[in-house]
């Protein structure tokens, strides 16, 4: 069997390069070779916060654009040589959960998340994609494969936050956390027609990019309670929606205190530690305030990728302001991932180009 190299979680708190066999594919699957890769904060939760439990020698990564190398006998729409968008979430489309509209949970809670969780991720010379016809999308010529990596996870996750918040024309929305996920939530809110968008984060670079994506106000959580800061600006009034793309379990408390009766709190943050989330009883209307709290793993799937990519093809979304650190060697993945863990002030997202 042919061998390949990959960047893996070796143990809790430990990453390193390993060799493995090149994955074999089934009749519906594809074997791909990455064109560009990016580490995710979720990889950091997995390795350094132990969020998924133990994993030995699991190749990390779920953000890639790629070239198809081989396809199974039943794959209809992709062939070797095709350039593709690869979503981080690759559901089993025949599962009942997928038929119910929650493909992210095909076969059980979060089971649509396969790369770097249930099987080796994309940080290898090659990687395996299940159900290629349902899970891959053709990469339009107009999109640079480096930019296309943001379609794997950052764009669909941020936009999912805005979708779940049901952002409507004129809404006042608070986006808590403006790393790459929150920035794409800001962009999604702006595209959905939000009126006022508060972007919460402390790093100046992220605040500047948030304004570019449509934020009207920035709030630094290190300057004091964000509820007080935002309510002061709003003359004491609550907001319509809150999207959580950063913070911790206690941030839900702030979200409930910010949102109006009937408002929506939409979490896309990966809660890597702790057992419980506290909801303030009185601010939640004693349980009767019609405040909805929802949270979701990003939807994958070919259709979603094709539609989101049109925003880039037709100039409505430019992901390049987020790509602050660019590398050009496979080996650079390791410093890029460590950078994602340490979050230097000028970092939004590192990306590694391999072509
Ligand atoms: P970053 O770490 O880059 O961004 C986090 C943001 O939260 C920063 O703006 C940070 O501010 C801000 N923040 C930190 N602490 C607080 C606080 N106490 N109050 C308010 N804001 C705070 O993360 P990413 O954007 O890369 O990812 C965000 C989350 O989304 C992660 O948990 C990630 O795992 C998750 N995720 C979820 C997915 C899904 O499908 N639902 C998919 C992909 C990722 P600053 O740094 O400026 O101080
Ligand atoms: Zn991710």
Tab-separated table of C-alpha atoms and ligand atoms in Angstrom:
chain	number	residue	atom	x	y	z
A	1	UNK	CA	0.000	0.000	0.000
A	2	UNK	CA	1.148	3.533	-0.780
A	3	UNK	CA	2.067	5.643	2.236
A	4	UNK	CA	1.447	9.302	2.972
A	5	UNK	CA	2.371	11.944	5.516
A	6	UNK	CA	0.013	13.948	7.722
A	7	UNK	CA	-0.084	16.325	10.690
A	8	UNK	CA	-1.810	14.501	13.535
A	9	UNK	CA	-2.990	14.700	17.108
A	10	UNK	CA	-0.634	12.206	18.761
A	11	UNK	CA	-2.056	12.559	22.249
A	12	UNK	CA	-3.696	15.258	24.376
A	13	UNK	CA	-1.689	18.487	23.977
A	14	UNK	CA	0.603	16.908	21.393
A	15	UNK	CA	0.745	17.214	17.608
A	16	UNK	CA	3.299	15.822	15.138
A	17	UNK	CA	3.913	14.396	11.675
A	18	UNK	CA	3.055	10.747	11.084
A	19	UNK	CA	2.967	8.290	8.196
A	20	UNK	CA	-0.119	6.305	7.286
A	21	UNK	CA	-1.481	4.294	4.402
A	22	UNK	CA	-3.229	6.308	1.695
A	23	UNK	CA	-6.973	5.796	2.405
A	24	UNK	CA	-8.894	3.425	0.176
A	25	UNK	CA	-12.276	4.497	-1.200
A	26	UNK	CA	-15.687	2.853	-1.545
A	27	UNK	CA	-17.937	3.052	-4.639
A	28	UNK	CA	-19.497	6.406	-3.637
A	29	UNK	CA	-16.339	8.040	-2.333
A	30	UNK	CA	-13.442	10.136	-3.589
A	31	UNK	CA	-9.756	10.401	-2.815
A	32	UNK	CA	-8.529	13.992	-2.835
A	33	UNK	CA	-5.232	15.861	-2.636
A	34	UNK	CA	-5.313	19.249	-0.872
A	35	UNK	CA	-4.623	22.422	-2.849
A	36	UNK	CA	-4.873	24.732	0.148
A	37	UNK	CA	-5.455	24.136	3.857
A	38	UNK	CA	-6.283	26.105	6.962
A	39	UNK	CA	-6.257	25.159	10.651
A	40	UNK	CA	-9.389	25.847	12.688
A	41	UNK	CA	-9.957	26.894	16.280
A	42	UNK	CA	-11.872	23.588	16.530
A	43	UNK	CA	-8.569	21.719	15.987
A	44	UNK	CA	-7.273	23.671	18.979
A	45	UNK	CA	-10.278	22.624	21.110
A	46	UNK	CA	-9.690	19.017	20.054
A	47	UNK	CA	-5.972	18.843	20.869
A	48	UNK	CA	-5.441	21.301	23.707
A	49	UNK	CA	-8.846	21.434	25.404
A	50	UNK	CA	-9.567	17.688	25.123
A	51	UNK	CA	-13.044	18.572	23.871
A	52	UNK	CA	-13.672	15.335	21.945
A	53	UNK	CA	-11.790	13.043	24.290
A	54	UNK	CA	-8.660	11.094	23.448
A	55	UNK	CA	-7.457	10.631	19.878
A	56	UNK	CA	-4.181	8.882	19.030
A	57	UNK	CA	-2.536	9.541	15.665
A	58	UNK	CA	-5.631	11.166	14.198
A	59	UNK	CA	-4.777	13.365	11.216
A	60	UNK	CA	-6.181	16.820	11.951
A	61	UNK	CA	-7.847	19.415	9.760
A	62	UNK	CA	-11.209	19.910	8.072
A	63	UNK	CA	-10.668	23.008	5.938
A	64	UNK	CA	-9.399	22.344	2.421
A	65	UNK	CA	-9.800	23.009	-1.247
A	66	UNK	CA	-8.620	20.057	-3.280
A	67	UNK	CA	-8.061	18.167	-6.492
A	68	UNK	CA	-9.848	14.871	-7.037
A	69	UNK	CA	-7.365	12.021	-7.513
A	70	UNK	CA	-9.654	9.006	-7.709
A	71	UNK	CA	-13.401	8.323	-7.548
A	72	UNK	CA	-15.459	5.214	-6.762
A	73	UNK	CA	-17.393	3.346	-9.452
A	74	UNK	CA	-20.762	4.933	-8.517
A	75	UNK	CA	-19.621	8.572	-8.412
A	76	UNK	CA	-21.376	10.413	-11.245
A	77	UNK	CA	-20.390	14.067	-11.196
A	78	UNK	CA	-16.703	14.187	-10.256
A	79	UNK	CA	-13.617	12.791	-11.942
A	80	UNK	CA	-9.865	12.790	-11.361
A	81	UNK	CA	-8.387	16.238	-11.960
A	82	UNK	CA	-11.497	18.179	-10.882
A	83	UNK	CA	-10.878	21.045	-8.489
A	84	UNK	CA	-13.304	20.985	-5.599
A	85	UNK	CA	-14.637	22.781	-2.529
A	86	UNK	CA	-14.574	20.424	0.453
A	87	UNK	CA	-17.024	21.160	3.277
A	88	UNK	CA	-15.835	20.445	6.816
A	89	UNK	CA	-19.062	18.539	7.458
A	90	UNK	CA	-19.708	15.553	5.175
A	91	UNK	CA	-22.977	13.857	6.191
A	92	UNK	CA	-24.402	10.480	5.233
A	93	UNK	CA	-27.181	11.732	3.017
A	94	UNK	CA	-29.356	8.642	3.290
A	95	UNK	CA	-29.640	8.884	7.074
A	96	UNK	CA	-33.037	9.691	8.574
A	97	UNK	CA	-31.582	12.769	10.285
A	98	UNK	CA	-30.509	14.103	6.880
A	99	UNK	CA	-34.004	13.520	5.546
A	100	UNK	CA	-35.312	15.471	8.546
A	101	UNK	CA	-33.196	18.491	7.623
A	102	UNK	CA	-30.389	17.939	10.132
A	103	UNK	CA	-27.711	16.304	8.027
A	104	UNK	CA	-25.070	17.550	10.480
A	105	UNK	CA	-26.354	14.858	12.829
A	106	UNK	CA	-26.694	12.027	10.318
A	107	UNK	CA	-26.437	8.829	12.326
A	108	UNK	CA	-26.315	10.616	15.686
A	109	UNK	CA	-25.367	13.877	17.378
A	110	UNK	CA	-22.662	15.711	15.367
A	111	UNK	CA	-21.926	12.582	13.286
A	112	UNK	CA	-21.831	14.553	10.051
A	113	UNK	CA	-18.512	15.856	11.367
A	114	UNK	CA	-16.130	13.194	10.168
A	115	UNK	CA	-12.808	14.849	9.214
A	116	UNK	CA	-10.476	15.176	12.213
A	117	UNK	CA	-13.125	13.661	14.470
A	118	UNK	CA	-14.428	10.258	13.368
A	119	UNK	CA	-11.734	9.697	10.724
A	120	UNK	CA	-8.505	11.246	9.510
A	121	UNK	CA	-8.800	14.863	8.478
A	122	UNK	CA	-7.519	16.810	5.509
A	123	UNK	CA	-3.998	17.633	6.797
A	124	UNK	CA	-2.496	14.735	4.838
A	125	UNK	CA	-1.005	14.231	1.384
A	126	UNK	CA	-4.391	12.671	0.565
A	127	UNK	CA	-7.779	12.398	2.242
A	128	UNK	CA	-10.975	10.379	1.856
A	129	UNK	CA	-14.373	11.973	1.120
A	130	UNK	CA	-17.532	9.922	1.735
A	131	UNK	CA	-20.478	10.284	-0.677
A	132	UNK	CA	-18.580	12.484	-3.109
A	133	UNK	CA	-21.603	13.469	-5.218
A	134	UNK	CA	-23.392	14.842	-2.152
A	135	UNK	CA	-20.429	16.247	-0.295
A	136	UNK	CA	-18.113	17.874	-2.833
A	137	UNK	CA	-18.781	20.919	-5.010
A	138	UNK	CA	-16.980	21.978	-8.173
A	139	UNK	CA	-14.693	24.924	-7.572
A	140	UNK	CA	-15.657	27.779	-9.908
A	141	UNK	CA	-12.746	29.116	-12.032
A	142	UNK	CA	-13.320	32.598	-10.606
A	143	UNK	CA	-12.426	31.507	-7.045
A	144	UNK	CA	-8.816	31.139	-5.993
A	145	UNK	CA	-8.284	27.755	-4.267
A	146	UNK	CA	-6.765	29.644	-1.315
A	147	UNK	CA	-9.919	31.738	-0.863
A	148	UNK	CA	-12.013	28.588	-1.402
A	149	UNK	CA	-10.690	27.126	1.859
A	150	UNK	CA	-12.879	29.647	3.676
A	151	UNK	CA	-15.903	27.962	2.101
A	152	UNK	CA	-15.109	24.737	3.982
A	153	UNK	CA	-16.018	26.068	7.381
A	154	UNK	CA	-15.734	29.809	8.137
A	155	UNK	CA	-18.320	31.025	5.612
A	156	UNK	CA	-20.912	28.261	6.196
A	157	UNK	CA	-20.504	28.439	9.975
A	158	UNK	CA	-20.792	32.210	10.249
A	159	UNK	CA	-23.729	32.264	7.844
A	160	UNK	CA	-25.390	29.427	9.758
A	161	UNK	CA	-25.232	31.653	12.831
A	162	UNK	CA	-27.037	34.417	10.939
A	163	UNK	CA	-29.553	31.963	9.453
A	164	UNK	CA	-30.384	30.400	12.812
A	165	UNK	CA	-30.815	33.886	14.271
A	166	UNK	CA	-33.356	34.497	11.482
A	167	UNK	CA	-31.807	37.921	10.906
A	168	UNK	CA	-34.318	40.163	9.150
A	169	UNK	CA	-34.229	43.627	7.532
A	170	UNK	CA	-33.440	46.267	10.103
A	171	UNK	CA	-32.652	43.900	12.973
A	172	UNK	CA	-30.204	44.986	15.620
A	173	UNK	CA	-27.785	42.104	16.099
A	174	UNK	CA	-24.897	41.555	18.484
A	175	UNK	CA	-22.174	39.220	17.201
A	176	UNK	CA	-20.088	38.118	20.172
A	177	UNK	CA	-16.662	37.049	18.947
A	178	UNK	CA	-15.117	38.370	15.740
A	179	UNK	CA	-12.491	35.807	14.880
A	180	UNK	CA	-13.026	34.380	11.387
A	181	UNK	CA	-16.286	32.645	12.376
A	182	UNK	CA	-17.799	35.765	13.942
A	183	UNK	CA	-16.605	37.912	11.035
A	184	UNK	CA	-18.494	35.663	8.634
A	185	UNK	CA	-21.516	35.925	10.921
A	186	UNK	CA	-21.230	39.726	10.620
A	187	UNK	CA	-21.038	39.390	6.826
A	188	UNK	CA	-24.044	37.033	6.839
A	189	UNK	CA	-26.085	39.450	8.969
A	190	UNK	CA	-25.240	42.335	6.642
A	191	UNK	CA	-26.263	40.286	3.574
A	192	UNK	CA	-29.522	39.316	5.293
A	193	UNK	CA	-30.304	42.987	5.854
A	194	UNK	CA	-29.532	43.685	9.497
A	195	UNK	CA	-29.800	47.366	10.444
A	196	UNK	CA	-27.325	47.713	13.283
A	197	UNK	CA	-24.571	45.169	13.975
A	198	UNK	CA	-22.502	45.279	17.173
A	199	UNK	CA	-19.243	43.332	16.788
A	200	UNK	CA	-17.684	42.199	20.078
A	201	UNK	CA	-13.953	41.449	20.244
A	202	UNK	CA	-10.811	43.020	21.641
A	203	UNK	CA	-8.317	42.715	18.794
A	204	UNK	CA	-8.036	45.882	16.690
A	205	UNK	CA	-7.418	44.051	13.428
A	206	UNK	CA	-10.576	41.970	13.879
A	207	UNK	CA	-12.576	45.100	14.737
A	208	UNK	CA	-11.367	46.815	11.554
A	209	UNK	CA	-12.294	43.831	9.398
A	210	UNK	CA	-15.672	43.575	11.160
A	211	UNK	CA	-16.423	47.125	10.025
A	212	UNK	CA	-15.443	46.147	6.451
A	213	UNK	CA	-17.939	43.266	6.634
A	214	UNK	CA	-20.766	45.524	7.776
A	215	UNK	CA	-20.530	46.000	11.554
A	216	UNK	CA	-21.829	49.421	12.583
A	217	UNK	CA	-20.402	49.402	16.137
A	218	UNK	CA	-17.488	47.633	17.820
A	219	UNK	CA	-17.392	46.673	21.487
A	220	UNK	CA	-14.336	45.557	23.456
A	221	UNK	CA	-15.319	42.999	26.118
A	222	UNK	CA	-12.121	43.807	28.012
A	223	UNK	CA	-13.429	47.354	28.652
A	224	UNK	CA	-16.299	46.121	30.876
A	225	UNK	CA	-19.547	44.143	30.775
A	226	UNK	CA	-20.727	44.049	27.154
A	227	UNK	CA	-24.358	44.157	28.289
A	228	UNK	CA	-23.823	47.510	29.955
A	229	UNK	CA	-21.742	48.853	27.079
A	230	UNK	CA	-24.321	47.880	24.454
A	231	UNK	CA	-27.368	48.885	26.490
A	232	UNK	CA	-25.776	52.294	27.172
A	233	UNK	CA	-25.403	52.810	23.432
A	234	UNK	CA	-28.960	51.567	22.843
A	235	UNK	CA	-30.493	53.910	25.463
A	236	UNK	CA	-31.237	50.887	27.664
A	237	UNK	CA	-33.120	48.994	24.958
A	238	UNK	CA	-32.539	45.301	24.199
A	239	UNK	CA	-31.420	43.949	20.824
A	240	UNK	CA	-33.283	41.630	18.459
A	241	UNK	CA	-30.707	38.875	18.029
A	242	UNK	CA	-27.421	37.724	19.520
A	243	UNK	CA	-24.995	35.437	17.692
A	244	UNK	CA	-22.359	33.729	19.814
A	245	UNK	CA	-19.110	33.051	17.964
A	246	UNK	CA	-16.745	33.456	20.905
A	247	UNK	CA	-16.649	33.740	24.666
A	248	UNK	CA	-17.442	30.858	26.976
A	249	UNK	CA	-20.319	29.166	28.776
A	250	UNK	CA	-20.967	32.333	30.801
A	251	UNK	CA	-21.508	34.340	27.633
A	252	UNK	CA	-25.036	32.867	27.400
A	253	UNK	CA	-25.877	34.835	30.517
A	254	UNK	CA	-24.885	38.038	28.728
A	255	UNK	CA	-26.806	37.056	25.607
A	256	UNK	CA	-30.040	36.490	27.553
A	257	UNK	CA	-29.596	39.863	29.272
A	258	UNK	CA	-29.123	41.557	25.893
A	259	UNK	CA	-31.974	40.159	23.839
A	260	UNK	CA	-35.584	41.382	23.694
A	261	UNK	CA	-38.666	39.275	24.487
A	262	UNK	CA	-39.151	37.025	21.455
A	263	UNK	CA	-35.537	37.505	20.409
A	264	UNK	CA	-33.162	34.761	19.294
A	265	UNK	CA	-29.777	33.686	20.621
A	266	UNK	CA	-27.884	31.703	18.000
A	267	UNK	CA	-24.776	29.893	19.160
A	268	UNK	CA	-22.094	28.706	16.742
A	269	UNK	CA	-19.317	28.677	19.316
A	270	UNK	CA	-17.798	25.278	20.116
A	271	UNK	CA	-18.095	24.931	23.876
A	272	UNK	CA	-14.915	23.051	24.627
A	273	UNK	CA	-14.993	22.928	28.433
A	274	UNK	CA	-17.365	22.804	31.422
A	275	UNK	CA	-20.551	20.818	32.009
A	276	UNK	CA	-23.391	23.340	32.181
A	277	UNK	CA	-24.573	26.639	30.809
A	278	UNK	CA	-26.383	29.048	33.097
A	279	UNK	CA	-29.470	30.893	31.911
A	280	UNK	CA	-30.447	33.882	34.081
A	281	UNK	CA	-33.996	33.100	35.236
A	282	UNK	CA	-35.380	36.630	35.589
A	283	UNK	CA	-33.895	37.950	32.342
A	284	UNK	CA	-35.308	34.884	30.603
A	285	UNK	CA	-38.747	36.137	31.587
A	286	UNK	CA	-39.009	33.556	34.396
A	287	UNK	CA	-38.885	31.005	31.612
A	288	UNK	CA	-41.695	32.747	29.732
A	289	UNK	CA	-39.887	35.430	27.734
A	290	UNK	CA	-40.169	33.725	24.341
A	291	UNK	CA	-36.418	34.062	24.032
A	292	UNK	CA	-35.216	31.241	21.811
A	293	UNK	CA	-31.773	29.725	22.288
A	294	UNK	CA	-30.434	27.667	19.422
A	295	UNK	CA	-27.052	26.363	18.390
A	296	UNK	CA	-25.784	24.559	15.375
A	297	UNK	CA	-22.973	22.775	13.654
A	298	UNK	CA	-22.455	24.186	10.166
A	299	UNK	CA	-24.322	22.491	7.338
A	300	UNK	CA	-22.155	20.849	4.693
A	301	UNK	CA	-23.411	19.479	1.412
A	302	UNK	CA	-22.886	20.243	-2.225
A	303	UNK	CA	-25.867	22.541	-2.626
A	304	UNK	CA	-24.856	24.753	0.274
A	305	UNK	CA	-21.292	25.013	-1.072
A	306	UNK	CA	-22.489	25.835	-4.593
A	307	UNK	CA	-24.815	28.576	-3.356
A	308	UNK	CA	-22.290	30.124	-0.959
A	309	UNK	CA	-19.598	30.090	-3.644
A	310	UNK	CA	-21.822	32.267	-5.855
A	311	UNK	CA	-21.493	35.052	-3.300
A	312	UNK	CA	-17.776	35.018	-4.028
A	313	UNK	CA	-18.090	34.569	-7.790
A	314	UNK	CA	-20.426	37.584	-8.076
A	315	UNK	CA	-18.463	39.825	-5.744
A	316	UNK	CA	-20.778	39.971	-2.725
A	317	UNK	CA	-18.284	38.341	-0.383
A	318	UNK	CA	-14.513	38.771	-0.295
A	319	UNK	CA	-12.836	36.451	2.196
A	320	UNK	CA	-9.307	37.726	1.550
A	321	UNK	CA	-9.278	40.327	4.401
A	322	UNK	CA	-9.426	37.374	6.811
A	323	UNK	CA	-6.368	35.616	5.369
A	324	UNK	CA	-3.785	37.442	7.423
A	325	UNK	CA	-1.010	34.828	7.419
A	326	UNK	CA	-0.127	33.002	4.212
A	327	UNK	CA	2.232	30.024	3.991
A	328	UNK	CA	3.334	27.972	1.001
A	329	UNK	CA	4.723	24.634	2.234
A	330	UNK	CA	2.992	21.548	3.628
A	331	UNK	CA	5.383	21.609	6.621
A	332	UNK	CA	4.120	25.128	7.458
A	333	UNK	CA	0.868	23.571	8.641
A	334	UNK	CA	2.425	22.939	12.021
A	335	UNK	CA	3.383	26.583	12.774
A	336	UNK	CA	0.051	27.644	11.260
A	337	UNK	CA	-1.862	25.427	13.689
A	338	UNK	CA	0.237	26.609	16.645
A	339	UNK	CA	-0.500	30.169	15.572
A	340	UNK	CA	-4.218	29.363	15.702
A	341	UNK	CA	-3.705	28.165	19.280
A	342	UNK	CA	-1.707	31.234	20.378
A	343	UNK	CA	-3.811	33.822	18.468
A	344	UNK	CA	-1.302	36.660	17.989
A	345	UNK	CA	-3.013	40.050	17.889
A	346	UNK	CA	-2.713	40.469	14.111
A	347	UNK	CA	-3.982	36.967	13.275
A	348	UNK	CA	-7.388	36.253	11.839
A	349	UNK	CA	-6.753	33.134	9.786
A	350	UNK	CA	-3.616	31.393	8.502
A	351	UNK	CA	-3.745	29.532	5.202
A	352	UNK	CA	-1.271	27.175	3.527
A	353	UNK	CA	-1.067	27.106	-0.277
A	354	UNK	CA	0.208	23.841	-1.770
A	355	UNK	CA	0.249	24.459	-5.521
B	1	LIG	P1	-11.315	32.969	17.469
B	1	LIG	O1	-10.640	32.476	18.690
B	1	LIG	O2	-10.492	33.458	16.334
B	1	LIG	O3	-12.326	34.121	17.859
B	1	LIG	C1	-12.975	34.155	19.087
B	1	LIG	C2	-13.542	35.533	19.291
B	1	LIG	O4	-14.186	35.586	20.565
B	1	LIG	C3	-12.491	36.630	19.299
B	1	LIG	O5	-13.012	37.750	18.647
B	1	LIG	C4	-12.309	36.922	20.780
B	1	LIG	O6	-11.869	38.236	21.023
B	1	LIG	C5	-13.723	36.732	21.272
B	1	LIG	N1	-13.823	36.476	22.706
B	1	LIG	C6	-13.007	35.716	23.475
B	1	LIG	N2	-13.432	35.740	24.751
B	1	LIG	C7	-14.527	36.531	24.800
B	1	LIG	C8	-15.413	36.948	25.831
B	1	LIG	N3	-15.243	36.555	27.085
B	1	LIG	N4	-16.430	37.755	25.501
B	1	LIG	C9	-16.613	38.156	24.230
B	1	LIG	N5	-15.808	37.807	23.201
B	1	LIG	C10	-14.784	36.994	23.494
B	1	LIG	O7	-12.257	31.763	17.007
B	1	LIG	P2	-12.891	31.387	15.588
B	1	LIG	O8	-13.553	32.582	15.020
B	1	LIG	O9	-11.881	30.668	14.782
B	1	LIG	O10	-13.971	30.306	16.050
B	1	LIG	C11	-15.030	30.673	16.921
B	1	LIG	C12	-15.689	29.431	17.477
B	1	LIG	O11	-16.421	28.760	16.451
B	1	LIG	C13	-14.688	28.386	18.005
B	1	LIG	O12	-15.185	27.888	19.228
B	1	LIG	C14	-14.730	27.319	16.948
B	1	LIG	O13	-14.342	26.065	17.436
B	1	LIG	C15	-16.181	27.376	16.568
B	1	LIG	N6	-16.549	26.730	15.320
B	1	LIG	C16	-17.826	26.238	15.228
B	1	LIG	C17	-18.263	25.637	14.094
B	1	LIG	C18	-19.661	25.195	13.947
B	1	LIG	O14	-19.964	24.446	13.004
B	1	LIG	N7	-20.591	25.629	14.791
B	1	LIG	C19	-17.353	25.427	12.959
B	1	LIG	C20	-16.078	26.072	13.106
B	1	LIG	C21	-15.697	26.663	14.267
B	1	LIG	P3	-10.323	38.714	20.930
B	1	LIG	O15	-9.504	37.551	20.457
B	1	LIG	O16	-10.350	39.836	19.961
B	1	LIG	O17	-9.958	39.133	22.303
B	2	LIG	ZN1	-13.642	24.095	12.023
